[in-house]
Amino acid sequence: GAGVSQSPSNKVTEKGKDVELRCDPISGHTALYWYRQSLGQGLEFLIYFQGNSAPDKSGLPSDRFSAERTGGSVSTLTIQRTQQEDSAVYLCASSLGQPVVELFFGEGSRLTVL
Amino acid sequence: EDQVTQSPEALRLQEGESSSLNCSYTVSGLRGLFWYRQDPGKGPEFLFTLYSAGEEKEKERLKATLTKKESFLHITAPKPEDSATYLCAVHVSGNTPLVFGKGTRLSVIA
């Protein structure tokens, strides 16, 4: 596609529910990243994919968070049993891969947990 | 621990009033420093990559410079449309992800 596409753009959920956030990267980009941006905070790294494998999962905040990528393209970030502190904007980015070149970001998915 | 600190947190300028934003870093082996612009409700948009001390890059009213300890984003004669949050990020080594600062929120008043 022309750019990184994320859905949904906004999601309001109740505490304890599971949510799935989707990212469709730029065609041909082998690397895909998930970041989280909370109000007044910088971008917090969550997980990185090279192809379908995730060499670096070090940023996932807890075992309630998981992510997968299939076909070297679309990625899904899943948050189970959501908590209020999970409220944030979840940003996906893709790049041509290593060595790191510029990341191209999507518009983000704003998650609000009530 | 690799750290990126941006200052000031917020900056308010009159249209035409030039200024600079700072990004200081403490990392073990810089592979690249990135500047992004982020508008409200949008994802960050890539501006520049700098790789070595002494390097400079320009785009319209923006110029980014790099030393061994910090980077500056100089804004010359800003316009209201330059209002945004400017983010700095570093790539340290290997397959490590970009580490971002908290950003500088710039407001340019007509």
CSV table of N, CA and C in Angstrom, one decimal, chain A residues 33 35 37 40-43 45 48 55-56 91 98-108 110, chain B residues 31 34 36 38 41-46 49 51 87 91 94-103:
chain,number,residue,atom,x,y,z
A,33,TYR,N,7.6,-2.8,13.4
A,33,TYR,CA,7.8,-2.4,14.8
A,33,TYR,C,6.5,-2.0,15.4
A,35,TYR,N,5.3,0.3,18.7
A,35,TYR,CA,5.6,1.3,19.8
A,35,TYR,C,4.3,1.7,20.5
A,37,GLN,N,2.7,5.0,22.7
A,37,GLN,CA,2.9,6.4,23.1
A,37,GLN,C,1.8,6.8,24.1
A,40,GLY,N,2.2,12.5,27.3
A,40,GLY,CA,3.4,13.1,27.9
A,40,GLY,C,4.6,12.3,27.9
A,41,GLN,N,4.5,11.1,27.3
A,41,GLN,CA,5.7,10.2,27.3
A,41,GLN,C,6.2,10.0,25.9
A,42,GLY,N,7.4,9.6,25.8
A,42,GLY,CA,8.0,9.3,24.5
A,42,GLY,C,7.5,8.0,23.9
A,43,LEU,N,8.0,7.6,22.8
A,43,LEU,CA,7.6,6.3,22.2
A,43,LEU,C,8.3,5.2,22.9
A,45,PHE,N,9.2,1.3,23.0
A,45,PHE,CA,9.3,0.1,22.1
A,45,PHE,C,8.6,-1.1,22.7
A,48,TYR,N,9.5,-6.1,17.7
A,48,TYR,CA,10.1,-5.9,16.4
A,48,TYR,C,10.0,-7.2,15.7
A,55,PRO,N,12.8,-11.1,16.6
A,55,PRO,CA,14.1,-11.2,17.4
A,55,PRO,C,14.1,-10.5,18.7
A,56,ASP,N,13.2,-9.5,18.8
A,56,ASP,CA,13.3,-8.7,20.0
A,56,ASP,C,11.9,-8.4,20.6
A,91,LEU,N,1.4,2.6,18.0
A,91,LEU,CA,1.9,3.0,16.7
A,91,LEU,C,2.7,1.8,16.1
A,98,GLN,N,17.3,-4.3,8.1
A,98,GLN,CA,18.6,-4.0,8.6
A,98,GLN,C,19.5,-3.7,7.5
A,99,PRO,N,20.6,-2.8,7.6
A,99,PRO,CA,20.7,-1.9,8.8
A,99,PRO,C,19.5,-1.0,8.8
A,100,VAL,N,19.3,-0.5,10.0
A,100,VAL,CA,18.1,0.4,10.2
A,100,VAL,C,18.1,1.6,9.4
A,101,VAL,N,17.1,1.8,8.6
A,101,VAL,CA,16.9,3.0,7.9
A,101,VAL,C,15.7,3.6,8.5
A,102,GLU,N,15.2,4.7,7.9
A,102,GLU,CA,14.1,5.4,8.5
A,102,GLU,C,12.8,4.5,8.6
A,103,LEU,N,12.1,4.7,9.7
A,103,LEU,CA,10.9,4.0,10.0
A,103,LEU,C,9.7,4.9,9.4
A,104,PHE,N,8.8,4.2,8.8
A,104,PHE,CA,7.6,4.9,8.3
A,104,PHE,C,6.4,4.4,9.2
A,105,PHE,N,5.8,5.4,9.9
A,105,PHE,CA,4.8,5.1,10.9
A,105,PHE,C,3.4,5.2,10.3
A,106,GLY,N,2.5,4.4,10.9
A,106,GLY,CA,1.1,4.6,10.6
A,106,GLY,C,0.5,5.7,11.5
A,107,GLU,N,-0.8,5.9,11.4
A,107,GLU,CA,-1.5,7.0,12.2
A,107,GLU,C,-1.7,6.6,13.6
A,108,GLY,N,-1.6,5.3,13.9
A,108,GLY,CA,-1.8,4.8,15.3
A,108,GLY,C,-3.2,4.3,15.6
A,110,ARG,N,-5.7,4.4,18.8
A,110,ARG,CA,-5.9,5.0,20.1
A,110,ARG,C,-6.7,4.1,21.0
B,31,ARG,N,24.9,4.5,15.9
B,31,ARG,CA,24.8,4.1,14.5
B,31,ARG,C,24.1,5.1,13.6
B,34,PHE,N,18.0,10.1,14.4
B,34,PHE,CA,16.9,10.4,13.5
B,34,PHE,C,16.0,11.5,14.1
B,36,TYR,N,12.2,13.2,13.7
B,36,TYR,CA,10.8,13.1,13.2
B,36,TYR,C,10.0,14.3,13.6
B,38,GLN,N,5.9,15.1,14.5
B,38,GLN,CA,4.6,14.5,14.8
B,38,GLN,C,3.5,15.6,15.0
B,41,GLY,N,-2.5,13.7,16.7
B,41,GLY,CA,-3.4,12.7,16.1
B,41,GLY,C,-2.8,11.9,14.9
B,42,LYS,N,-1.5,12.2,14.6
B,42,LYS,CA,-0.9,11.5,13.5
B,42,LYS,C,0.4,10.7,14.0
B,43,GLY,N,0.8,9.9,13.1
B,43,GLY,CA,2.1,9.2,13.4
B,43,GLY,C,3.3,10.1,13.1
B,44,PRO,N,4.4,9.7,13.7
B,44,PRO,CA,5.6,10.5,13.4
B,44,PRO,C,6.0,10.5,11.9
B,45,GLU,N,6.5,11.6,11.4
B,45,GLU,CA,6.9,11.7,10.0
B,45,GLU,C,8.4,11.9,9.9
B,46,PHE,N,9.1,11.1,9.2
B,46,PHE,CA,10.6,11.1,9.1
B,46,PHE,C,11.1,12.5,8.5
B,49,THR,N,18.2,11.7,8.9
B,49,THR,CA,19.0,10.8,9.6
B,49,THR,C,20.5,11.4,9.5
B,51,TYR,N,24.5,10.4,10.7
B,51,TYR,CA,25.3,9.3,11.0
B,51,TYR,C,26.6,9.5,11.7
B,87,LEU,N,10.5,14.9,17.4
B,87,LEU,CA,11.1,13.8,18.1
B,87,LEU,C,12.5,13.4,17.6
B,91,HIS,N,19.7,5.1,17.0
B,91,HIS,CA,20.0,3.7,16.7
B,91,HIS,C,21.3,3.4,17.2
B,94,GLY,N,23.5,-3.0,16.0
B,94,GLY,CA,22.9,-4.3,15.6
B,94,GLY,C,21.4,-4.1,15.3
B,95,ASN,N,20.7,-5.1,15.9
B,95,ASN,CA,19.3,-5.1,15.6
B,95,ASN,C,18.4,-4.4,16.6
B,96,THR,N,19.1,-3.5,17.4
B,96,THR,CA,18.3,-2.8,18.5
B,96,THR,C,17.3,-1.8,17.8
B,97,PRO,N,16.2,-1.6,18.4
B,97,PRO,CA,15.2,-0.7,17.9
B,97,PRO,C,15.6,0.8,18.2
B,98,LEU,N,15.0,1.7,17.5
B,98,LEU,CA,15.2,3.1,17.8
B,98,LEU,C,14.7,3.4,19.2
B,99,VAL,N,15.6,4.2,19.9
B,99,VAL,CA,15.2,4.7,21.2
B,99,VAL,C,14.8,6.2,21.0
B,100,PHE,N,13.6,6.5,21.4
B,100,PHE,CA,13.1,7.9,21.2
B,100,PHE,C,13.2,8.7,22.5
B,101,GLY,N,13.4,10.1,22.3
B,101,GLY,CA,13.2,11.0,23.3
B,101,GLY,C,11.7,11.4,23.5
B,102,LYS,N,11.4,12.2,24.5
B,102,LYS,CA,10.0,12.6,24.7
B,102,LYS,C,9.5,13.6,23.8
B,103,GLY,N,10.4,14.3,23.1
B,103,GLY,CA,10.0,15.3,22.1
B,103,GLY,C,10.0,16.7,22.7
